[in-house]
PDB file of C-alpha atoms in Angstrom:
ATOM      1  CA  UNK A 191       0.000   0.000   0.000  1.00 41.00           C
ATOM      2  CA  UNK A 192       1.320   3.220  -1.352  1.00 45.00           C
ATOM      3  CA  UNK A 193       0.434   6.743   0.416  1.00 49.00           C
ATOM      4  CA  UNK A 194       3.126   9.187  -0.951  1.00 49.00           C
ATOM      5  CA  UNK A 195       3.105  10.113  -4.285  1.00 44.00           C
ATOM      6  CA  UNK A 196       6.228  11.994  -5.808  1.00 42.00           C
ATOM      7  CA  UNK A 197       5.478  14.983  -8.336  1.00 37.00           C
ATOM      8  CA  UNK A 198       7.295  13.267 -10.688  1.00 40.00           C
ATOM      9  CA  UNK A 199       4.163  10.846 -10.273  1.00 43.00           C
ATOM     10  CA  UNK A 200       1.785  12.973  -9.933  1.00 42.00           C
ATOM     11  CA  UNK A 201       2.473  14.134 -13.524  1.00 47.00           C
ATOM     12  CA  UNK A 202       1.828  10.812 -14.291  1.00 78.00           C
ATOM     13  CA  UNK A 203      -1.338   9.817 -12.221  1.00 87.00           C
ATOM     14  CA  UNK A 204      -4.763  12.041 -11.524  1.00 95.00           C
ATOM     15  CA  UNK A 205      -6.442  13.107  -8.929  1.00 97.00           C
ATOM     16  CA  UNK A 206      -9.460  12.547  -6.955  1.00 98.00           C
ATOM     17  CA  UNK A 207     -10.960  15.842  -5.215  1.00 98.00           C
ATOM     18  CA  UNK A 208     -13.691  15.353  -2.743  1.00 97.00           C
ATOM     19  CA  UNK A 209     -15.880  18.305  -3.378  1.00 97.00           C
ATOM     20  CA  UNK A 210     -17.873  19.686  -0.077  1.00 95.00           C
ATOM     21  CA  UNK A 211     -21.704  20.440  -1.540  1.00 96.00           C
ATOM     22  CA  UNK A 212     -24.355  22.926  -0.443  1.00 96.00           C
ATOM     23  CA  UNK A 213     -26.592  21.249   1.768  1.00 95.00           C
ATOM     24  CA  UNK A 214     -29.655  22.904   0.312  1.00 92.00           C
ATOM     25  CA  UNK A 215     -28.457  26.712  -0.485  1.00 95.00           C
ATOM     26  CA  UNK A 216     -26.796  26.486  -4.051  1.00 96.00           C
ATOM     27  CA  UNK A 217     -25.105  30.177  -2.706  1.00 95.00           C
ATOM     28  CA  UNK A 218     -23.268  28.093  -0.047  1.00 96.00           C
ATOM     29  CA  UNK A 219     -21.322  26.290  -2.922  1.00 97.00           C
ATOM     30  CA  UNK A 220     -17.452  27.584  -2.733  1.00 96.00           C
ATOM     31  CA  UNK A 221     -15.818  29.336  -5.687  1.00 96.00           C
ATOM     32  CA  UNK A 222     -13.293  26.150  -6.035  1.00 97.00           C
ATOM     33  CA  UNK A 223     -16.176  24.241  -5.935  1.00 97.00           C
ATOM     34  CA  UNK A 224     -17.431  25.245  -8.839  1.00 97.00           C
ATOM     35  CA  UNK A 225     -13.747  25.329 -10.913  1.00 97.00           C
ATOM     36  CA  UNK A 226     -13.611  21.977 -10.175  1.00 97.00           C
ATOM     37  CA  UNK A 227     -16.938  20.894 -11.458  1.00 97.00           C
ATOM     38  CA  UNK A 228     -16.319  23.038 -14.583  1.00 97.00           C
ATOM     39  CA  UNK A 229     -12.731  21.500 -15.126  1.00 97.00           C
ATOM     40  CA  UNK A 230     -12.827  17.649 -14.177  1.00 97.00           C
ATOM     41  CA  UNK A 231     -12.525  15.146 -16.726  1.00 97.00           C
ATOM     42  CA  UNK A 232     -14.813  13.075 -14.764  1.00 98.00           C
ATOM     43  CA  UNK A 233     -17.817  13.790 -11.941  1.00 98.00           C
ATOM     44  CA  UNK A 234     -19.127  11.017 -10.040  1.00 98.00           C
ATOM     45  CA  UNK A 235     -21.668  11.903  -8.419  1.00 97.00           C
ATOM     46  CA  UNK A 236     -24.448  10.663  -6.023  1.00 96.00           C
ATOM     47  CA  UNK A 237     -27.696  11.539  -7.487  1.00 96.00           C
ATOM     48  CA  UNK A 238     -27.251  12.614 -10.897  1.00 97.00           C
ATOM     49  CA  UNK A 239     -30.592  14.618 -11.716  1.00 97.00           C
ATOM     50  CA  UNK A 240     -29.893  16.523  -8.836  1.00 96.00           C
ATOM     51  CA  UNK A 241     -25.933  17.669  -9.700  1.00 97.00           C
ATOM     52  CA  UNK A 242     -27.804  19.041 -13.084  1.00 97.00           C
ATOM     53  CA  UNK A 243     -29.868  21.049 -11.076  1.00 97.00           C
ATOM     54  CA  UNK A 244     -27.275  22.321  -8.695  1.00 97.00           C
ATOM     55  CA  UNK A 245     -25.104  23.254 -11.903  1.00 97.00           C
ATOM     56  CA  UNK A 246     -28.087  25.007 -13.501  1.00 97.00           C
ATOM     57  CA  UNK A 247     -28.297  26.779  -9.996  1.00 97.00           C
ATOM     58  CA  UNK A 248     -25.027  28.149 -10.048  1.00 97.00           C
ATOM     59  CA  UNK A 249     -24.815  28.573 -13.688  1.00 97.00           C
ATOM     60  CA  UNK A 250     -21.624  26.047 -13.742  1.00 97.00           C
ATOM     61  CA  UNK A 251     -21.238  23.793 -16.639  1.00 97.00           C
ATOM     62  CA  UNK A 252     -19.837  20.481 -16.760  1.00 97.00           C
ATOM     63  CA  UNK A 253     -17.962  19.568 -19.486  1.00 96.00           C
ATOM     64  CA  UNK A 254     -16.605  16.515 -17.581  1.00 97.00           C
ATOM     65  CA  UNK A 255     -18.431  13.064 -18.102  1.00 97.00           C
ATOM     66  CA  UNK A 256     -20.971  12.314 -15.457  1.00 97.00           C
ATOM     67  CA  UNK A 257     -21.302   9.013 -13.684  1.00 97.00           C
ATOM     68  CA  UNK A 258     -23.235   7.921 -11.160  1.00 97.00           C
ATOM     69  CA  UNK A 259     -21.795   7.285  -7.315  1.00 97.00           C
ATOM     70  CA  UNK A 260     -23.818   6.169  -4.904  1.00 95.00           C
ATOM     71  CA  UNK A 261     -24.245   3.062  -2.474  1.00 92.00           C
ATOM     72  CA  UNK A 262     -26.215   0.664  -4.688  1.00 93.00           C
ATOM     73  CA  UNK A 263     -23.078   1.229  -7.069  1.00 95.00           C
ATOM     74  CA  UNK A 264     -20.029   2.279  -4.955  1.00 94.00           C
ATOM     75  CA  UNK A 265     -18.415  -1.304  -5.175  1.00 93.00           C
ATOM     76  CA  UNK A 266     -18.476  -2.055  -8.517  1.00 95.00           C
ATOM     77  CA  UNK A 267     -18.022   1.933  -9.708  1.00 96.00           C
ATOM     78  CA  UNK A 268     -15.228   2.355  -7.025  1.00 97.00           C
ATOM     79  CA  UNK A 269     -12.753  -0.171  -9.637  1.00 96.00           C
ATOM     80  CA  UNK A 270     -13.445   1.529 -12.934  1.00 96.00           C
ATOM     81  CA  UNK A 271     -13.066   5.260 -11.322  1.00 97.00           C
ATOM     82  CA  UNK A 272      -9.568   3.689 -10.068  1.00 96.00           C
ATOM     83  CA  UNK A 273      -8.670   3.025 -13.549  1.00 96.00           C
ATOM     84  CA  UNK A 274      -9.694   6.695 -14.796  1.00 97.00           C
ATOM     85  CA  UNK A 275      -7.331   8.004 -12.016  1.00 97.00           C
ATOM     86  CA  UNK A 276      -4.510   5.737 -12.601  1.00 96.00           C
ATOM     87  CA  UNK A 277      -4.707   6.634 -16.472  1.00 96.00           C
ATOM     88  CA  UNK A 278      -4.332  10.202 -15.411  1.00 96.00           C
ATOM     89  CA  UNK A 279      -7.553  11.864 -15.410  1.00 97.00           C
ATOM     90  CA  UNK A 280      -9.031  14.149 -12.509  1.00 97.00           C
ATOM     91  CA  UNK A 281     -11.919  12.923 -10.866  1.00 98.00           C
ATOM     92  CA  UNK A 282     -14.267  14.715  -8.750  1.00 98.00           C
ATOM     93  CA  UNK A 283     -16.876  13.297  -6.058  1.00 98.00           C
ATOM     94  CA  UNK A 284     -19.486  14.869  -4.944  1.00 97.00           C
ATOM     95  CA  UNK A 285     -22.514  13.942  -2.843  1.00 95.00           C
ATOM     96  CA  UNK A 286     -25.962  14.960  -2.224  1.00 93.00           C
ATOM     97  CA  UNK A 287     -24.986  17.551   0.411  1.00 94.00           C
ATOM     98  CA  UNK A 288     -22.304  17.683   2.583  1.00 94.00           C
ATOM     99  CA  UNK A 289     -18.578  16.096   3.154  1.00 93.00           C
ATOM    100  CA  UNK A 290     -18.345  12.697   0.451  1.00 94.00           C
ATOM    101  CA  UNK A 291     -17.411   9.781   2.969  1.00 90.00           C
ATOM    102  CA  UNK A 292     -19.198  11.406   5.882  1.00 88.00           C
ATOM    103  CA  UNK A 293     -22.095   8.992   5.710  1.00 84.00           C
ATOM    104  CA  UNK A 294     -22.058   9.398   2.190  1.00 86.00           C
ATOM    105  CA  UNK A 295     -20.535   7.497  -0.778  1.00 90.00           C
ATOM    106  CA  UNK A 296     -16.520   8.248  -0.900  1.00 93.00           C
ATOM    107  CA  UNK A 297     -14.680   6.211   1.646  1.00 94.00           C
ATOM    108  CA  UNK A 298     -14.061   3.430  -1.080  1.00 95.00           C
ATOM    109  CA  UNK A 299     -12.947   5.630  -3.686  1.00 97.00           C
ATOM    110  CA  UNK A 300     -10.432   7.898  -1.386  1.00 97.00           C
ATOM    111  CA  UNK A 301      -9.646   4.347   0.069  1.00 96.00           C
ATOM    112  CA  UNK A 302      -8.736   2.834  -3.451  1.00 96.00           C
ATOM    113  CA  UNK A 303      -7.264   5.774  -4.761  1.00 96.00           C
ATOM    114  CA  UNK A 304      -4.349   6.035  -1.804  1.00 96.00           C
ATOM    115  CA  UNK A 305      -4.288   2.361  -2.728  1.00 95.00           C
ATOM    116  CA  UNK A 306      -2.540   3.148  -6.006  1.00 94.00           C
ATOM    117  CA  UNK A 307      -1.027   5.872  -5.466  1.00 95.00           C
ATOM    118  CA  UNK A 308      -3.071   8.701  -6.826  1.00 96.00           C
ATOM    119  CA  UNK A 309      -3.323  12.026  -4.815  1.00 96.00           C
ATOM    120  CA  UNK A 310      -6.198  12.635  -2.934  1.00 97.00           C
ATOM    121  CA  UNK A 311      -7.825  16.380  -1.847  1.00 97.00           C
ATOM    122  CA  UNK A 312     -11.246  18.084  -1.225  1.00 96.00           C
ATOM    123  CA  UNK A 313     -12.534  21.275  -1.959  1.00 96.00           C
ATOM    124  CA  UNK A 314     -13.789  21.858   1.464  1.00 94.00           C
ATOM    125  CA  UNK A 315     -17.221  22.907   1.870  1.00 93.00           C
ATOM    126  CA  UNK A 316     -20.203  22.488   4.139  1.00 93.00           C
ATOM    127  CA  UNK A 317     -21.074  19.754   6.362  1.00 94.00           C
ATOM    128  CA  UNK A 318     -24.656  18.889   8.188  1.00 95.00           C
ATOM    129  CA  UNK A 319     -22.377  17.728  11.254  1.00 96.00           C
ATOM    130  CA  UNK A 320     -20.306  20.796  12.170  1.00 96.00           C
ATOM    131  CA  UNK A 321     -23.142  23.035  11.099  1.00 97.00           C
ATOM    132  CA  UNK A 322     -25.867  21.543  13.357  1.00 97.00           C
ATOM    133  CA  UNK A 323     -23.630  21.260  16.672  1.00 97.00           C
ATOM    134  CA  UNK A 324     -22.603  24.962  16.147  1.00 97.00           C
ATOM    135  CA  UNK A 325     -26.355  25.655  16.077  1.00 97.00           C
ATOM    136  CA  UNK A 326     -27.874  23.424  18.594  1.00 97.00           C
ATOM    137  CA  UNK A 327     -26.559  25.728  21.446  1.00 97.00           C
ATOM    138  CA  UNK A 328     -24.817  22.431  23.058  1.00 97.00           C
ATOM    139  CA  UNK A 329     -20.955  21.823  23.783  1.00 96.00           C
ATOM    140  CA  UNK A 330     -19.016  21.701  20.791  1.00 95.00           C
ATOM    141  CA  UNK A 331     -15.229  21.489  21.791  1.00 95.00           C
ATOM    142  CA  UNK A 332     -15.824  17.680  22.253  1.00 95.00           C
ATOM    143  CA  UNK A 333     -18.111  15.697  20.613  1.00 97.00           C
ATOM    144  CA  UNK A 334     -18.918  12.501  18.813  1.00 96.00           C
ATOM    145  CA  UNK A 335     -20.546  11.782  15.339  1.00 97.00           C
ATOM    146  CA  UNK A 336     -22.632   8.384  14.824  1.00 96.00           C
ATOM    147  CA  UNK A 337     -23.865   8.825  11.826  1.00 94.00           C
ATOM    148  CA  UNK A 338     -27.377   6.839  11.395  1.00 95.00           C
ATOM    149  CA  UNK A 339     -28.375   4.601  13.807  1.00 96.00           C
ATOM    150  CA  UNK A 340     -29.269   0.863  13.268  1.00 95.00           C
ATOM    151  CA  UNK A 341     -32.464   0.258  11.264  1.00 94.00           C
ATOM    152  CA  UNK A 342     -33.903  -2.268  13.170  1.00 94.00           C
ATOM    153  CA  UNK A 343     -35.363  -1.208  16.947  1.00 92.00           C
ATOM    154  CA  UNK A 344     -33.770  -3.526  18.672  1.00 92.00           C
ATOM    155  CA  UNK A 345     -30.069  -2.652  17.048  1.00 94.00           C
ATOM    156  CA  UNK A 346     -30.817   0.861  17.837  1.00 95.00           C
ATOM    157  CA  UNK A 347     -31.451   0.568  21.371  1.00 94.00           C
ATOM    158  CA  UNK A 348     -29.059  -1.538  21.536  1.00 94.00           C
ATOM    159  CA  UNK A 349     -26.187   1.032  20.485  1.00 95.00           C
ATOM    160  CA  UNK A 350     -27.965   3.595  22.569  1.00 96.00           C
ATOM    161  CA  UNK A 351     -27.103   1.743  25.544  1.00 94.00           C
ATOM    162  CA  UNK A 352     -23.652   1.544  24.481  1.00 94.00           C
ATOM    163  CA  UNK A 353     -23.674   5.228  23.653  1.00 96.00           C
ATOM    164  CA  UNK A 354     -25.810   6.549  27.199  1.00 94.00           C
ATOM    165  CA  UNK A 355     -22.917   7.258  29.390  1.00 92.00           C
ATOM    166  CA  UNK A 356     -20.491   9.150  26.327  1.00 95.00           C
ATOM    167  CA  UNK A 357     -19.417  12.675  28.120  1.00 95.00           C
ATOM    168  CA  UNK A 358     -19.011  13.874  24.611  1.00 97.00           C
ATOM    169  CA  UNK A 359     -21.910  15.960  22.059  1.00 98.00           C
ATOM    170  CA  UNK A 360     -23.495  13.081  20.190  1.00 98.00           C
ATOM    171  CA  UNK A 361     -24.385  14.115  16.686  1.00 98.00           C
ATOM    172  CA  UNK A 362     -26.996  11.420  14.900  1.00 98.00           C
ATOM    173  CA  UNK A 363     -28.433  11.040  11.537  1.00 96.00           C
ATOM    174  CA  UNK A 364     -31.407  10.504  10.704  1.00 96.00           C
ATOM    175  CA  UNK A 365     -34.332   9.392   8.026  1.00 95.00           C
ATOM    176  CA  UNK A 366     -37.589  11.131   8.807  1.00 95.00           C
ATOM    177  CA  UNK A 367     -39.809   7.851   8.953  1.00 94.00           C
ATOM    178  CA  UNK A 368     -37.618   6.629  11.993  1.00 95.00           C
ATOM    179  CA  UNK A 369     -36.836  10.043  13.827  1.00 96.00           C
ATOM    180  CA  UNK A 370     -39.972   9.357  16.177  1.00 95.00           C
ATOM    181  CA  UNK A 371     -38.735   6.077  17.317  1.00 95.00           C
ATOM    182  CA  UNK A 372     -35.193   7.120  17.475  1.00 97.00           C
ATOM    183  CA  UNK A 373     -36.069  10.133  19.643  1.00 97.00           C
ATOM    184  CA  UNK A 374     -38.155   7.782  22.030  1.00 95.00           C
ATOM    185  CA  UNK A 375     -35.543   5.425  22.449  1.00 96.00           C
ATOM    186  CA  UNK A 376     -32.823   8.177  23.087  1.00 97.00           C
ATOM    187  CA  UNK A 377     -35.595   9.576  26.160  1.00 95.00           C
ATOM    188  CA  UNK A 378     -35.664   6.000  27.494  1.00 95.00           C
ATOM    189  CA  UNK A 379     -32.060   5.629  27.239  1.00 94.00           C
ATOM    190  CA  UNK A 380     -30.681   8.750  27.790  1.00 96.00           C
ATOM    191  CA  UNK A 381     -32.994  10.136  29.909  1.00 95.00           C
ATOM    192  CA  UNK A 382     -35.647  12.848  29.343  1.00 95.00           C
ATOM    193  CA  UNK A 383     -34.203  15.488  30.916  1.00 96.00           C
ATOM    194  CA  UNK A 384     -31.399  15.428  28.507  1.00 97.00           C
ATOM    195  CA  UNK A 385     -30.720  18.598  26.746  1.00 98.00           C
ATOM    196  CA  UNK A 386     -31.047  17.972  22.320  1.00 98.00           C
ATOM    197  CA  UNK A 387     -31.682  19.681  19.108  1.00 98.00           C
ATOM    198  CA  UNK A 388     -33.371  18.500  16.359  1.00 98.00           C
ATOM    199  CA  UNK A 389     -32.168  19.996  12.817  1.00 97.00           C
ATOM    200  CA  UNK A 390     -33.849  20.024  10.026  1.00 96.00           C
ATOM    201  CA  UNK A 391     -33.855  20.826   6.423  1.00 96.00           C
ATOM    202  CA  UNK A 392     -30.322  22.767   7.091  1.00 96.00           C
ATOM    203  CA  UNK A 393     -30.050  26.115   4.725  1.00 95.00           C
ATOM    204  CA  UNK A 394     -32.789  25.128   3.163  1.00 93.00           C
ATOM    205  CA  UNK A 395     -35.843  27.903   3.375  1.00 92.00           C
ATOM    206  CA  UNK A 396     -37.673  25.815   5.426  1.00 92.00           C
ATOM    207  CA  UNK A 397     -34.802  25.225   7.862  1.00 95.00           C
ATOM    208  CA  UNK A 398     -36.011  24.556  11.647  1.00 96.00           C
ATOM    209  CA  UNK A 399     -34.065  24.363  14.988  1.00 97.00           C
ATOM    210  CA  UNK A 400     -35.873  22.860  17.911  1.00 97.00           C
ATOM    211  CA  UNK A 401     -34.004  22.873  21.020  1.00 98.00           C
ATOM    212  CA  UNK A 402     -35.432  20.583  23.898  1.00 97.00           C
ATOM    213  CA  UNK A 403     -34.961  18.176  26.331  1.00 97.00           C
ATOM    214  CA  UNK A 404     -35.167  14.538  24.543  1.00 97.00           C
ATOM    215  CA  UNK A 405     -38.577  14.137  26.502  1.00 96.00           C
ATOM    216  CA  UNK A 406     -40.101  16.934  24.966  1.00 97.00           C
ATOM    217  CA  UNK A 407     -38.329  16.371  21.475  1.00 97.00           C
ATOM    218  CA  UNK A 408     -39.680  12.656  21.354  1.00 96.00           C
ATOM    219  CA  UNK A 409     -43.487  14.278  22.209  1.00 96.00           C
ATOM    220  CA  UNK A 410     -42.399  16.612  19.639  1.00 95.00           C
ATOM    221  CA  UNK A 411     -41.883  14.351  16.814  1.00 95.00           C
ATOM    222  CA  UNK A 412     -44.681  11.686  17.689  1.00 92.00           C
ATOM    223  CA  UNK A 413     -47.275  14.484  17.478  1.00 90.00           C
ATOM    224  CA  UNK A 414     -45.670  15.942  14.078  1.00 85.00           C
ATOM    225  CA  UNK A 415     -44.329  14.700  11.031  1.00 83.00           C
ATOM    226  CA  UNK A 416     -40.778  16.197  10.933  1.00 89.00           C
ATOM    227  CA  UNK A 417     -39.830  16.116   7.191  1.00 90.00           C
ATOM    228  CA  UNK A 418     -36.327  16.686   5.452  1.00 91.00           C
ATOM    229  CA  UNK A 419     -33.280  16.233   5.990  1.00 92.00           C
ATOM    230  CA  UNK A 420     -32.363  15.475   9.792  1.00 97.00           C
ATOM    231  CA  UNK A 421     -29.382  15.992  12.449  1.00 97.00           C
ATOM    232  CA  UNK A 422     -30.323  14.994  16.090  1.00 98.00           C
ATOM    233  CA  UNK A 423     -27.443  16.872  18.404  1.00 98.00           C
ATOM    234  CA  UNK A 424     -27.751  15.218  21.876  1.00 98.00           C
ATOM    235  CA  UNK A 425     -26.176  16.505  25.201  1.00 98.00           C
ATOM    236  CA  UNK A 426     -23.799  14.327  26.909  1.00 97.00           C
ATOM    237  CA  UNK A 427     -24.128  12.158  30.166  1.00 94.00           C
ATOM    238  CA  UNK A 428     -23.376  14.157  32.741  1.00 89.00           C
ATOM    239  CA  UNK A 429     -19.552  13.962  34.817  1.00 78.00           C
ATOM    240  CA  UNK A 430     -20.283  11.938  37.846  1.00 71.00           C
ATOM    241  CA  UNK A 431     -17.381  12.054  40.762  1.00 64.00           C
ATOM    242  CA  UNK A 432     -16.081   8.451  41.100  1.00 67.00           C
ATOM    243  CA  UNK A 433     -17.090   7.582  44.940  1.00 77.00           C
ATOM    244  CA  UNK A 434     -14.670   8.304  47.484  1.00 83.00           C
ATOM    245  CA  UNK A 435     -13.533   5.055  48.842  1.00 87.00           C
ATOM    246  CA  UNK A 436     -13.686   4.523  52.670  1.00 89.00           C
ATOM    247  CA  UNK A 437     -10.560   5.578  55.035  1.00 90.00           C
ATOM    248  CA  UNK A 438      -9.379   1.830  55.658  1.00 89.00           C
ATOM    249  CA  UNK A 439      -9.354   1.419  51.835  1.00 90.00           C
ATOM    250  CA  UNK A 440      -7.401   4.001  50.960  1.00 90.00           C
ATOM    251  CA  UNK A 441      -4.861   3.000  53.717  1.00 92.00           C
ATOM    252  CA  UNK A 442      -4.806  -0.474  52.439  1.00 91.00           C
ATOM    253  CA  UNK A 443      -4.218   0.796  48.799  1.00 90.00           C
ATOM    254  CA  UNK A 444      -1.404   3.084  49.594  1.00 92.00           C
ATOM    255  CA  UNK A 445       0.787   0.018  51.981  1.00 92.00           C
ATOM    256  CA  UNK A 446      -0.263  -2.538  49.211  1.00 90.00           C
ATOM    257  CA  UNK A 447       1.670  -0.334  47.020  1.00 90.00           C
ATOM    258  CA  UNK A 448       4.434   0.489  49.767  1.00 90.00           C
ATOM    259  CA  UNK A 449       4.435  -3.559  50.253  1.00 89.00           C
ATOM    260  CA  UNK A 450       5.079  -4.119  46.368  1.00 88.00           C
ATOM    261  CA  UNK A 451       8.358  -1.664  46.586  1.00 90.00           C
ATOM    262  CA  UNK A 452       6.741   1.374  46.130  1.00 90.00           C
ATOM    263  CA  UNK A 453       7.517   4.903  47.841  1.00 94.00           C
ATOM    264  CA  UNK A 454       5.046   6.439  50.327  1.00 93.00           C
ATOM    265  CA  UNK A 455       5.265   9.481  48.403  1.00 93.00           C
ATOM    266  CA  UNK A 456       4.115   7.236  44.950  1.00 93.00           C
ATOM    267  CA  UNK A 457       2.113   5.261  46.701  1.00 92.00           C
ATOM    268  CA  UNK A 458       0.125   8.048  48.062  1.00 93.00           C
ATOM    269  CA  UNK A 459       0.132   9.905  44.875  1.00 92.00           C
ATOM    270  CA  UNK A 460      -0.980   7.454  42.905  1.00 89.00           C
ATOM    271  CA  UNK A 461      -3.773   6.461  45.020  1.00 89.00           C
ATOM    272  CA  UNK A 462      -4.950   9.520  44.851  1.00 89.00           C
ATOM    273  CA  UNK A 463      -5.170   9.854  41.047  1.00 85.00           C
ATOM    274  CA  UNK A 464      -6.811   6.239  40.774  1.00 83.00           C
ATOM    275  CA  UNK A 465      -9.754   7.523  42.850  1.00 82.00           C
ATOM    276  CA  UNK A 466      -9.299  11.649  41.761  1.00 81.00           C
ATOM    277  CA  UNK A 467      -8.954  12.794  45.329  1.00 87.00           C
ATOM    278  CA  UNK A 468      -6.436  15.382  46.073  1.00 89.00           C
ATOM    279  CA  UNK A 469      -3.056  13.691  47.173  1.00 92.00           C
ATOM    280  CA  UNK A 470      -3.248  15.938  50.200  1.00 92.00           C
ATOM    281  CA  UNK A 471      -6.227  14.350  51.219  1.00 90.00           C
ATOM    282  CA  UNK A 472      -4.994  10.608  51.009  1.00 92.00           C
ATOM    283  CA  UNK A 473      -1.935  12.101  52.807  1.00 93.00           C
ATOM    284  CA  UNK A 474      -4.019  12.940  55.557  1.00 92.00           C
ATOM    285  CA  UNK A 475      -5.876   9.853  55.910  1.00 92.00           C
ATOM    286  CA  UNK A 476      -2.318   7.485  56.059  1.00 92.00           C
ATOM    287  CA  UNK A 477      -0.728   9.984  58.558  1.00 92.00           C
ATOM    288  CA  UNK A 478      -3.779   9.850  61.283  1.00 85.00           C
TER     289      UNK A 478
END
């Protein structure tokens, strides 16, 4: 496996560039964005019919052949693109919306691409992930993308309970017929107290934000008929203090480490991080 390409080989190979599409605002598209469509020898894209429209939109054309890229496809497509890029030729990928590869056809092709050698970039644009945690109005300097959840009910609870104690922002995905479900099984789960934001139809002129706890979101949802495009943004757990262990415990743990060679100094010390108490506190609790 081959990820550094020389210039000498670059003059040689093409390129694949991962271009970042408007998630429903064609104005949102990037000036490099649209070079790239209008300069590509080849545009794979996820839905066709609706690339046309987004180039009619901007007023772009595409000289470049169009294929089609999208998951009832990516495994046999993801091959013959290679080819194209290994004969030279740029390629560009581009999705419905968003980030290709970010729950969206493009991991195969970047994958199989590095595989041979040809240079891989992006034309950064916008992404449904980033764009929905910066509006929920939760923490965003740690958090977590899932992506969509397990079809079945019982998969998706399932990874809930995996997911219920994660300190970090959760950010789902998800398809409108199953948002009512999913947001009922996140209350149960979670809890329904848990701060969320539900995000739909991002940019688009019907864009909504509604910012609740997931009790009230589920309620929400089961009541309406959210439509679109949606990002679920979830709180996460809440820190809980490990429990202080008793006196005679910590005693025990600090001359169990003295016994095993260990410095009453580094014994106490490390005690102390093990449980997070302040080492002046175990200190005090070995010397009375």
């Amino acid at each position: 496996m081959k990820e550094h390409t020389s210039v000498a080989e670059m003059s040689e190979l093409g390129r694949l560039i991962l271009l970042g599409a408007p998630l429903g605002n064609p104005a949102d598209a990037s000036a490099r964005f649209r070079e790239v469509l209008a300069t590509a020898d080849v545009v794979a894209a996820e839905d066709t019919r609706r690339l046309a429209r987004l180039a009619r939109d901007l007023d772009v054309s595409v000289p470049g052949r169009i294929v089609s890229y999208f998951e009832g496809n990516e495994e046999r497509r993801t091959p013959e693109l290679a080819e194209v890029l290994t004969a030279g030729y740029t390629v560009a990928l581009v999705t419905d919306g968003g980030m290709p590869s970010v729950s969206d056809p493009g991991y195969r092709l970047v994958r199989a691409a590095l595989d041979v050698g040809v240079p891989v970039t992006a034309a950064p644009g916008p992404s449904a992930v980033t764009t929905a945690l910066a509006l929920s109005g939760l923490p965003s300097d740690r958090f977590c993308f899932e992506g969509f959840l397990p079809r079945s009910p019982g998969g998706r609870r399932s990874r809930l309970r995996a997911l219920a104690a994660e300190e970090r922002t959760l950010v789902f995905f998800e398809a409108p017929h199953r948002i009512a479900g999913a947001l009922a099984d996140l209350s149960a789960i979670f809890g329904a107290d848990r701060p969320a934001a539900l995000c739909r139809e991002l940019t688009k002129t019907y864009e909504e934000i509604v910012r609740r706890p997931l009790g009230e979101l589920a309620e929400w949802a089961a009541d309406g008929d959210p439509r679109g495009e949606i990002t679920v943004v979830v709180g996460g757990a809440p820190h809980t203090a490990p429990e202080r262990p008793d006196d005679d415990t910590l005693r025990a743990a600090v001359a169990a480490r003295e016994a095993a060679g260990m410095s009453r100094r580094d014994a106490i010390s490390e005690v102390a991080t093990d449980h997070g108490l302040r080492r002046r506190d175990v200190y005090t609790v070995v010397h009375s």
